Coordinates of C-alpha atoms and ligand atoms in Angstrom, one line a residue:
M1052 CA -18.7 16.0 14.9
Q1053 CA -15.6 17.5 13.3
V1054 CA -13.5 20.5 14.3
E1055 CA -13.9 23.2 11.7
R1056 CA -11.3 23.4 8.9
V1057 CA -10.5 26.7 7.2
P1058 CA -7.6 27.5 4.8
F1059 CA -6.4 30.7 6.5
L1060 CA -7.4 33.0 9.3
S1061 CA -6.5 36.6 9.7
A1062 CA -5.2 37.7 13.2
T1063 CA -8.4 39.7 13.7
R1064 CA -10.7 36.8 12.9
F1065 CA -8.6 34.4 15.0
H1066 CA -8.9 36.7 18.0
N1067 CA -12.6 37.5 17.5
E1068 CA -14.0 34.1 16.7
Y1069 CA -11.6 31.3 18.0
L1070 CA -9.2 32.5 20.8
D1071 CA -10.5 30.9 24.0
V1072 CA -13.7 29.9 22.3
R1073 CA -13.2 26.7 20.1
P1074 CA -10.6 24.7 18.3
V1075 CA -10.0 25.2 14.6
V1076 CA -7.7 23.6 11.9
M1077 CA -6.0 26.0 9.5
T1078 CA -5.1 24.0 6.5
A1079 CA -2.9 26.4 4.5
M1080 CA -1.2 28.6 7.1
T1081 CA 2.1 26.6 7.1
A1082 CA 2.4 26.3 3.3
R1083 CA 5.4 28.6 3.2
W1084 CA 7.1 27.5 6.5
P1085 CA 10.5 26.0 5.8
A1086 CA 9.6 23.6 8.6
R1087 CA 7.4 21.7 6.2
T1088 CA 10.7 20.2 4.8
S1089 CA 13.0 20.5 7.9
F1090 CA 10.8 18.4 10.2
T1091 CA 10.8 15.2 8.1
P1092 CA 12.1 11.9 9.5
E1093 CA 14.9 11.9 6.9
R1094 CA 16.2 15.4 7.7
L1095 CA 15.8 15.0 11.4
K1096 CA 17.7 11.8 11.3
T1097 CA 20.5 13.1 9.1
E1098 CA 20.9 16.6 10.6
Q1099 CA 19.8 16.1 14.2
G1100 CA 20.5 12.4 14.7
D1101 CA 22.5 12.9 17.9
V1102 CA 20.0 15.0 19.7
V1103 CA 19.0 13.3 23.0
L1104 CA 15.3 12.8 23.4
T1105 CA 13.3 11.8 26.5
L1106 CA 10.5 9.4 25.8
R1107 CA 7.3 9.2 27.9
R1108 CA 5.2 6.1 28.2
Y1109 CA 1.4 5.8 28.0
A1110 CA -0.1 2.4 27.9
G1111 CA -3.7 1.4 28.0
D1112 CA -3.3 -2.0 29.8
T1113 CA -2.6 -0.7 33.3
D1114 CA -4.5 0.9 36.1
A1115 CA -2.0 3.8 36.2
T1116 CA -3.5 7.0 35.0
F1117 CA -2.0 9.2 32.3
L1118 CA -0.6 11.6 34.9
E1119 CA 1.0 8.8 36.8
Q1120 CA 2.5 7.2 33.7
T1121 CA 3.7 10.3 32.0
T1122 CA 5.4 11.8 35.1
R1123 CA 7.0 8.5 36.3
T1124 CA 8.1 6.6 33.2
R1125 CA 10.8 8.0 31.1
R1126 CA 13.4 6.6 28.7
V1127 CA 16.3 8.4 27.0
T1128 CA 17.3 7.8 23.4
T1129 CA 18.6 9.7 20.4
M1130 CA 16.7 11.1 17.4
R1131 CA 18.4 8.6 15.1
E1132 CA 17.5 5.6 17.3
W1133 CA 13.9 6.7 17.9
I1134 CA 13.1 7.5 14.2
D1135 CA 14.5 4.1 13.3
A1136 CA 12.5 2.3 16.0
S1137 CA 9.3 4.3 15.1
S1138 CA 9.6 3.6 11.4
G1139 CA 10.7 0.0 11.6
E1140 CA 8.5 -2.4 9.6
L1141 CA 8.4 -4.9 12.5
Q1142 CA 6.5 -2.7 15.0
H1143 CA 7.1 -4.2 18.5
D1144 CA 3.9 -3.7 20.4
D1145 CA 5.7 -1.9 23.2
I1146 CA 7.1 0.8 20.9
K1147 CA 3.7 2.4 20.4
T1148 CA 3.3 3.1 24.1
W1149 CA 6.3 5.5 23.9
S1150 CA 6.5 8.9 22.3
V1151 CA 8.4 12.2 22.5
G1152 CA 6.1 14.7 24.2
E1153 CA 6.7 18.4 24.6
S1154 CA 10.4 18.0 24.0
Q1155 CA 12.5 21.2 23.7
E1156 CA 15.9 19.5 23.3
I1157 CA 16.1 19.9 19.6
F1158 CA 15.4 23.6 19.8
F1159 CA 18.2 24.0 22.4
K1160 CA 20.7 22.1 20.3
A1161 CA 19.6 23.7 17.0
P1162 CA 17.9 27.0 17.8
K1163 CA 17.9 28.0 14.2
L1164 CA 15.2 25.5 13.6
A1165 CA 12.8 27.8 15.3
L1166 CA 13.3 30.2 12.4
D1167 CA 11.6 27.6 10.2
L1168 CA 8.4 28.1 12.2
D1169 CA 6.0 31.1 12.3
F1170 CA 3.4 30.7 15.0
A1171 CA 3.6 34.4 15.6
G1172 CA 2.1 35.1 12.2
L1173 CA -1.3 34.7 13.7
F1174 CA -0.7 37.6 16.0
P1175 CA 0.0 41.3 15.5
R1176 CA 3.7 41.9 14.8
G1177 CA 6.1 41.6 17.7
H1178 CA 3.2 40.9 20.1
K1179 CA 4.2 37.4 21.3
R1180 CA 7.1 35.0 22.0
F1181 CA 6.5 31.3 21.4
E1182 CA 8.2 28.3 23.0
H1183 CA 8.6 25.4 20.7
Y1184 CA 8.0 21.7 21.5
L1185 CA 8.6 18.6 19.4
W1186 CA 6.0 15.8 19.4
L1187 CA 7.2 12.6 17.7
G1188 CA 5.5 9.3 18.0
P1189 CA 5.4 5.9 16.2
P1190 CA 2.2 4.5 14.5
G1191 CA -0.4 3.8 17.2
Y1192 CA 1.0 6.1 20.0
T1193 CA -1.6 7.7 22.1
T1194 CA -1.6 10.5 24.7
G1195 CA -3.9 10.6 27.7
L1196 CA -6.8 13.0 28.1
H1197 CA -5.6 16.4 29.4
T1198 CA -6.0 20.2 29.0
D1199 CA -3.3 22.8 28.5
E1200 CA -3.7 25.8 30.8
V1201 CA -1.6 28.2 28.6
A1202 CA -2.7 31.4 26.9
V1203 CA -2.1 30.1 23.4
N1204 CA -1.3 26.5 22.2
L1205 CA -0.9 25.8 18.5
L1206 CA 0.1 22.5 16.9
A1207 CA 1.8 22.5 13.5
H1208 CA 1.5 19.0 12.1
F1209 CA 4.1 18.0 9.5
V1210 CA 4.2 14.2 9.0
G1211 CA 1.6 11.4 9.2
H1212 CA -2.0 11.3 10.2
K1213 CA -3.2 11.9 13.7
T1214 CA -6.6 12.2 15.4
V1215 CA -7.1 14.8 18.1
T1216 CA -10.3 14.2 20.1
F1217 CA -11.6 17.2 22.0
Y1218 CA -14.1 17.7 24.8
A1219 CA -15.3 21.3 25.6
P1220 CA -14.8 22.7 29.1
D1221 CA -18.5 22.2 29.9
Q1222 CA -17.9 18.4 29.7
T1223 CA -15.3 18.5 32.6
E1224 CA -17.5 16.8 35.2
L1225 CA -17.9 13.8 32.9
L1226 CA -14.1 13.4 32.4
Y1227 CA -13.0 12.7 36.0
P1228 CA -10.2 15.3 36.4
E1229 CA -7.5 13.8 38.6
T1230 CA -6.6 17.1 40.2
R1231 CA -8.6 20.3 40.6
E1232 CA -5.5 22.4 40.1
S1233 CA -3.4 22.7 37.0
F1234 CA -0.2 20.6 37.2
E1235 CA 2.7 21.7 34.9
D1236 CA 0.3 23.9 32.9
G1237 CA -2.3 21.3 32.4
M1238 CA -5.2 19.2 33.9
Y1239 CA -5.3 15.5 33.7
S1240 CA -8.2 13.1 33.4
A1241 CA -8.3 9.7 35.3
V1242 CA -10.1 8.1 32.4
N1243 CA -8.2 5.5 30.3
V1244 CA -9.2 6.7 26.8
M1245 CA -7.9 3.5 25.2
A1246 CA -10.1 1.3 27.4
P1247 CA -12.6 3.3 29.4
D1248 CA -13.9 1.5 32.5
P1249 CA -17.6 2.1 32.9
A1250 CA -17.4 0.8 36.5
K1251 CA -14.8 3.4 37.5
H1252 CA -15.9 6.2 35.2
P1253 CA -19.6 5.7 34.4
R1254 CA -20.3 9.2 33.2
F1255 CA -17.5 9.3 30.6
A1256 CA -19.9 7.6 28.1
E1257 CA -22.1 10.7 28.2
A1258 CA -19.3 13.1 27.2
R1259 CA -19.6 14.7 23.8
S1260 CA -16.5 14.9 21.7
I1261 CA -15.4 16.6 18.5
V1262 CA -12.6 15.3 16.4
A1263 CA -9.8 16.9 14.3
E1264 CA -8.1 14.7 11.7
L1265 CA -4.7 16.2 11.2
M1266 CA -2.8 15.8 7.9
P1267 CA 0.6 17.2 7.0
G1268 CA 0.6 21.0 6.8
D1269 CA -2.4 21.5 9.2
L1270 CA -2.2 24.0 12.0
L1271 CA -4.4 23.2 15.0
Y1272 CA -5.5 25.7 17.6
V1273 CA -6.0 24.0 21.0
P1274 CA -8.0 26.4 23.3
R1275 CA -7.2 26.7 27.0
G1276 CA -9.3 24.4 29.1
W1277 CA -10.4 22.2 26.2
W1278 CA -9.7 18.5 27.0
H1279 CA -8.0 16.5 24.3
W1280 CA -6.2 13.3 23.6
V1281 CA -4.2 12.3 20.5
R1282 CA -3.7 9.1 18.5
G1283 CA -1.0 8.9 15.8
H1284 CA -1.9 6.5 13.0
D1285 CA 1.5 6.8 11.3
L1286 CA 4.9 7.9 12.4
C1287 CA 3.8 11.4 13.3
I1288 CA 5.9 14.6 13.7
S1289 CA 4.4 17.9 14.9
V1290 CA 5.7 21.0 16.6
G1291 CA 3.8 22.8 19.3
G1292 CA 3.9 26.6 19.7
V1293 CA 3.0 27.8 23.2
S1294 CA 2.7 31.3 24.4
H1295 CA 2.0 32.3 28.0
S1296 CA 0.5 35.7 27.1
V1297 CA -2.2 36.7 24.8
Ligands
LIG2632 O1 0.4 15.8 19.2 C1 0.6 15.2 20.3 O2 1.2 14.1 20.3 C2 0.1 15.8 21.5 C3 -0.2 17.3 21.4 C4 -0.9 17.8 22.7 O3 -1.5 17.1 23.4 C5 -0.9 19.2 23.0 O4 -0.4 20.0 22.2 O5 -1.3 19.5 24.1

């Protein structure tokens, strides 16, 4: 099953039909955002090449869970180096186990870039403050299965094709949450989505998913408590907009 795709949503319709209810992809909301041209690999490399980025690792060929890997394994690089490594023709297999996740560095170094984004447009004027996070990964990178326990999480996708696989909150028992409490604003599953182990997590096979295929310009709403994991098929660049109040 596919996540619903609509061109636009008014603030009223978004609040009444989707907020805290189900994911949705808005395909034309970002059409006028300057970010469509500022968050390209070329511009980021030329204008933000020295920004320091922290990479996180998530590999499928280990017993370590997503939570263990993402919190323990870090590597520091620059925007220039990481874009070169991620877009190189000879993709080293190890590259795709690393990605930039939830990085705020670029918005601290170049706060004006936030003016190129307009997550608040879906909300009544002046109602909300968004934090911005860069997601940048090479072809084949994958995140683990997790939820975001924040009031609003929007993902504006600018470059590449990525698949976001969702599981509704009523599937939680089939997804083997690693902790019962939210950790750093999220819940983490112990299932290795790249190679699920039926001996360890037999009920995962029963879980029903719905899928969003994101293309440049799409704006995805990720509802609180909905499990999801991401795979980038190309060099992918997105920006997350998170608000802690509704
Ligand atoms: O796009 C990505 O790489 C991950 C996005 C994500 O998992 C999130 O916004 O919670």
